[in-house]
């Protein structure tokens, strides 16, 4: 690590063997190590066979606001500051966002040591489309808030990735089936990269029923995006006739609606003629 930098480093999401060499070096070279859970970080360092060389500080969601200025000052004064979460990449549903923002506002260099990611691992193994996706984190805990949040995503065309706790999984899958449709394809990824890794694929209603018996471990849920709505000629005949009633030639009205919808001008024209007849 170079002096005067804040380094966000990804940690293994399960198997310690996934730790990149750069993380090992950073743990040994850092002047300050800010960890979401200091005990878990010490345990990881032990499994990796490295010694944490710098001062070890706790850095979690409850103290990020107070701790961030201290870490920024340390880096500004030339310290090598390493930031790690319990698993995966800091700032992705973990502490780090406020720190990065504060550092960039004060001109302190921020860098990243990439590595394991539960989001990308689950997406890759889900069997669902990977060309376009979005990460939605944890859904709201309160049923009403959760229903509204999922309802707003019902028409989302991209594959969606969520985190969820084991004891809320069944309820969340049930609400997803209600909001997205019982037949929407999805995958529940449990304990990724760990000994008891499991990926359960199926329709949302099927997965919700499976989860009722209880599920353990770290959970990532991947849900297929909504299928694009199919435009139908009969749904746009009224628009053609309205333009014609306003003085447009029927063929011109059909052409205008066809341009807006991508439907066939000829089919719109024929349908409008039949309706008028």
Coordinates of C-alpha atoms in Angstrom, one line a residue:
X1 CA 0.0 0.0 0.0
X2 CA 1.2 3.5 -0.8
X3 CA 1.0 6.2 2.0
X4 CA -1.9 8.6 2.2
X5 CA -4.5 6.3 0.8
X6 CA -7.8 4.7 1.9
X7 CA -8.0 1.2 0.4
X8 CA -11.3 -0.7 0.2
X9 CA -10.5 -4.4 0.1
X10 CA -12.9 -7.2 -0.6
X11 CA -12.8 -10.2 1.8
X12 CA -13.9 -13.8 1.1
X13 CA -17.6 -14.4 1.2
X14 CA -17.0 -17.9 2.5
X15 CA -13.9 -19.8 1.5
X16 CA -10.8 -18.1 2.9
X17 CA -8.8 -19.5 -0.1
X18 CA -10.5 -16.9 -2.2
X19 CA -8.6 -14.1 -0.6
X20 CA -6.4 -12.3 -3.2
X21 CA -2.7 -11.8 -2.5
X22 CA -3.2 -8.1 -2.4
X23 CA -5.5 -8.4 0.6
X24 CA -2.8 -10.4 2.4
X25 CA -0.2 -7.7 1.7
X26 CA -2.6 -4.9 2.7
X27 CA -3.3 -6.5 6.1
X28 CA 0.4 -6.6 6.8
X29 CA 1.3 -3.2 5.5
X30 CA -1.6 -1.0 6.6
X31 CA -1.1 1.6 9.4
X32 CA -4.8 1.5 10.2
X33 CA -7.2 -1.4 9.6
X34 CA -10.9 -0.4 9.9
X35 CA -12.9 -3.6 10.1
X36 CA -16.7 -4.2 10.4
X37 CA -16.1 -6.8 13.0
X38 CA -12.6 -6.8 14.5
X39 CA -12.9 -10.4 15.9
X40 CA -13.9 -11.8 12.5
X41 CA -11.0 -9.9 10.9
X42 CA -8.5 -11.4 13.3
X43 CA -9.9 -14.8 12.7
X44 CA -9.6 -14.3 8.9
X45 CA -6.0 -13.1 9.3
X46 CA -5.3 -16.2 11.3
X47 CA -6.7 -18.4 8.6
X48 CA -4.6 -16.6 6.0
X49 CA -1.5 -16.9 8.1
X50 CA -0.8 -13.1 8.2
X51 CA -0.4 -10.6 11.0
X52 CA -2.4 -7.4 11.1
X53 CA 0.4 -4.9 11.2
X54 CA -1.4 -1.7 12.0
X55 CA -3.9 -0.3 14.5
X56 CA -7.1 -2.2 14.4
X57 CA -10.4 -0.2 14.6
X58 CA -14.1 -1.1 14.5
X59 CA -15.9 0.4 11.6
X60 CA -19.6 -0.5 11.2
X61 CA -23.0 1.0 10.4
X62 CA -23.5 2.3 13.9
X63 CA -20.2 4.3 14.1
X64 CA -19.4 5.1 10.4
X65 CA -20.5 8.7 10.8
X66 CA -18.2 9.3 13.7
X67 CA -15.3 7.1 12.5
X68 CA -15.1 8.4 8.9
X69 CA -13.5 11.8 9.7
X70 CA -10.9 10.0 11.9
X71 CA -9.9 7.7 9.0
X72 CA -9.8 10.5 6.5
X73 CA -7.5 12.6 8.7
X74 CA -5.2 9.6 9.1
X75 CA -4.9 9.1 5.4
X76 CA -4.5 12.9 4.8
X77 CA -1.6 12.8 7.3
X78 CA 0.1 10.0 5.2
X79 CA -1.3 6.8 6.8
X80 CA -2.2 3.7 4.9
X81 CA -5.8 3.0 5.8
X82 CA -7.3 -0.4 5.0
X83 CA -11.1 -0.8 5.1
X84 CA -12.7 -4.3 5.2
X85 CA -16.2 -5.6 5.8
X86 CA -17.2 -9.0 7.2
X87 CA -17.5 -10.4 3.6
X88 CA -17.4 -9.0 0.1
X89 CA -16.8 -5.4 -0.8
X90 CA -17.1 -2.5 1.6
X91 CA -19.8 0.1 0.8
X92 CA -21.9 -2.5 -1.0
X93 CA -24.7 -3.0 1.6
X94 CA -21.8 -2.6 4.1
X95 CA -20.1 0.4 5.7
X96 CA -17.9 2.5 3.4
X97 CA -20.1 4.8 1.4
X98 CA -19.9 7.8 3.8
X99 CA -16.2 7.3 4.2
X100 CA -15.5 7.3 0.4
X101 CA -17.7 10.4 0.0
X102 CA -15.9 12.3 2.9
X103 CA -12.5 11.3 1.5
X104 CA -13.2 12.4 -2.1
X105 CA -14.6 15.7 -0.8
X106 CA -11.3 16.4 1.0
X107 CA -9.1 15.2 -1.8
X108 CA -7.9 12.1 -0.1
X109 CA -7.0 9.2 -2.5
X110 CA -9.3 6.2 -2.4
X111 CA -8.4 2.9 -4.1
X112 CA -9.9 -0.6 -4.3
X113 CA -8.5 -4.1 -4.0
X114 CA -11.2 -6.1 -5.8
X115 CA -12.2 -9.6 -4.9
X116 CA -15.1 -11.8 -4.0
X117 CA -18.6 -10.5 -4.4
X118 CA -21.8 -12.2 -3.3
X119 CA -23.8 -10.2 -5.9
X120 CA -21.8 -11.3 -8.9
X121 CA -21.3 -14.8 -7.6
X122 CA -25.0 -15.3 -7.2
X123 CA -25.8 -13.7 -10.5
X124 CA -23.3 -15.9 -12.3
X125 CA -24.6 -19.2 -10.8
X126 CA -28.3 -18.3 -10.9
X127 CA -28.9 -19.4 -14.5
X128 CA -30.8 -16.1 -15.2
X129 CA -29.8 -13.4 -17.7
X130 CA -26.6 -11.6 -16.8
X131 CA -26.4 -9.0 -19.6
X132 CA -28.3 -6.4 -17.6
X133 CA -28.9 -6.5 -13.9
X134 CA -29.5 -4.3 -10.8
X135 CA -28.6 -4.8 -7.2
X136 CA -31.4 -3.9 -4.7
X137 CA -29.8 -4.8 -1.4
X138 CA -32.1 -5.7 1.4
X139 CA -35.8 -5.1 0.9
X140 CA -37.6 -3.1 3.7
X141 CA -38.5 -5.1 6.9
X142 CA -42.0 -3.7 7.4
X143 CA -44.6 -5.6 5.3
X144 CA -46.2 -2.4 3.9
X145 CA -42.9 -0.8 2.9
X146 CA -41.7 -4.1 1.4
X147 CA -44.9 -4.5 -0.7
X148 CA -44.5 -0.9 -2.0
X149 CA -40.8 -1.4 -2.8
X150 CA -41.4 -4.7 -4.7
X151 CA -44.4 -3.2 -6.5
X152 CA -42.2 -0.4 -7.8
X153 CA -39.9 -3.1 -9.3
X154 CA -42.7 -5.3 -10.9
X155 CA -41.9 -3.9 -14.4
X156 CA -38.1 -3.8 -14.0
X157 CA -36.7 -5.6 -17.1
X158 CA -33.3 -6.3 -15.7
X159 CA -32.3 -9.3 -13.5
X160 CA -32.6 -8.2 -9.9
X161 CA -30.3 -9.3 -7.0
X162 CA -31.3 -9.0 -3.4
X163 CA -29.8 -9.8 0.0
X164 CA -32.1 -11.3 2.7
X165 CA -31.8 -12.8 6.1
X166 CA -32.8 -16.4 6.6
X167 CA -35.7 -15.7 9.0
X168 CA -37.3 -13.2 6.6
X169 CA -36.7 -15.2 3.4
X170 CA -40.1 -17.0 3.2
X171 CA -42.1 -13.8 3.7
X172 CA -40.0 -11.9 1.1
X173 CA -40.4 -14.6 -1.5
X174 CA -44.1 -14.7 -0.9
X175 CA -44.3 -11.0 -1.4
X176 CA -42.1 -11.2 -4.5
X177 CA -44.5 -13.8 -5.9
X178 CA -47.4 -11.5 -5.2
X179 CA -45.7 -8.4 -6.7
X180 CA -43.8 -10.1 -9.7
X181 CA -46.1 -13.0 -10.4
X182 CA -46.0 -16.6 -9.0
X183 CA -44.3 -17.9 -12.2
X184 CA -41.4 -15.4 -12.3
X185 CA -38.1 -17.4 -12.4
X186 CA -35.7 -16.9 -9.5
X187 CA -32.9 -18.5 -7.6
X188 CA -32.1 -18.6 -3.9
X189 CA -28.3 -18.8 -3.3
X190 CA -27.3 -20.0 0.1
X191 CA -23.9 -20.2 1.8
X192 CA -22.0 -19.3 -1.5
X193 CA -18.5 -20.7 -1.6
X194 CA -18.9 -22.5 1.7
X195 CA -19.1 -26.2 2.6
X196 CA -22.9 -26.3 2.4
X197 CA -23.4 -24.1 -0.7
X198 CA -26.8 -24.6 -2.2
X199 CA -28.6 -22.9 -5.2
X200 CA -32.3 -23.5 -5.4
X201 CA -33.9 -22.5 -8.7
X202 CA -37.5 -22.3 -9.6
X203 CA -40.6 -20.1 -9.8
X204 CA -41.2 -17.6 -7.0
X205 CA -44.2 -19.5 -5.7
X206 CA -42.3 -22.7 -5.6
X207 CA -39.4 -21.1 -3.8
X208 CA -41.7 -19.4 -1.3
X209 CA -43.2 -22.8 -0.4
X210 CA -39.8 -24.4 0.0
X211 CA -38.6 -21.6 2.3
X212 CA -41.5 -22.1 4.7
X213 CA -39.7 -24.9 6.5
X214 CA -36.8 -22.6 7.3
X215 CA -33.5 -21.8 5.7
X216 CA -30.1 -21.1 7.3
X217 CA -27.0 -19.3 6.2
X218 CA -26.1 -16.2 4.1
X219 CA -28.8 -15.7 1.5
X220 CA -28.7 -13.9 -1.9
X221 CA -31.9 -13.9 -4.1
X222 CA -31.7 -13.5 -7.9
X223 CA -35.0 -12.7 -9.7
X224 CA -35.6 -12.6 -13.5
X225 CA -36.6 -9.3 -14.9
X226 CA -40.1 -8.6 -16.3
X227 CA -40.8 -9.7 -19.8
X228 CA -41.4 -6.7 -22.1
X229 CA -45.0 -5.9 -22.7
X230 CA -46.3 -7.0 -26.1
X231 CA -48.1 -4.3 -28.1
X232 CA -51.4 -5.5 -29.6
X233 CA -53.1 -3.9 -32.6
X234 CA -56.6 -4.0 -31.0
X235 CA -55.3 -1.9 -28.1
X236 CA -54.5 1.0 -30.4
X237 CA -57.3 1.1 -32.8
X238 CA -59.1 3.8 -30.7
X239 CA -56.1 6.0 -31.1
X240 CA -56.1 5.7 -34.9
X241 CA -59.9 6.5 -35.0
X242 CA -59.4 9.5 -32.7
X243 CA -56.8 10.9 -35.1
X244 CA -59.1 10.2 -38.0
X245 CA -62.1 11.9 -36.2
X246 CA -59.8 14.9 -35.8
X247 CA -59.4 15.3 -39.5
X248 CA -56.5 13.0 -40.4
X249 CA -56.8 10.6 -43.3
X250 CA -57.2 7.1 -41.9
X251 CA -54.0 5.8 -43.5
X252 CA -52.1 8.8 -42.1
X253 CA -53.6 8.1 -38.6
X254 CA -52.5 4.5 -38.8
X255 CA -49.0 5.5 -39.9
X256 CA -48.7 7.9 -36.9
X257 CA -49.8 5.3 -34.4
X258 CA -47.6 2.7 -36.0
X259 CA -44.6 5.0 -35.6
X260 CA -45.3 5.4 -31.9
X261 CA -45.9 1.8 -31.1
X262 CA -43.8 -0.2 -33.6
X263 CA -47.0 -2.0 -34.8
X264 CA -47.7 -2.7 -38.5
X265 CA -49.3 0.3 -40.3
X266 CA -51.2 -2.0 -42.5
X267 CA -52.7 -4.0 -39.6
X268 CA -53.7 -0.9 -37.8
X269 CA -55.3 0.5 -40.9
X270 CA -57.2 -2.7 -41.6
X271 CA -58.4 -3.0 -37.9
X272 CA -59.6 0.6 -38.0
X273 CA -61.5 0.0 -41.2
X274 CA -63.2 -3.0 -39.6
X275 CA -64.1 -1.1 -36.5
X276 CA -65.6 1.7 -38.6
X277 CA -67.6 -0.8 -40.7

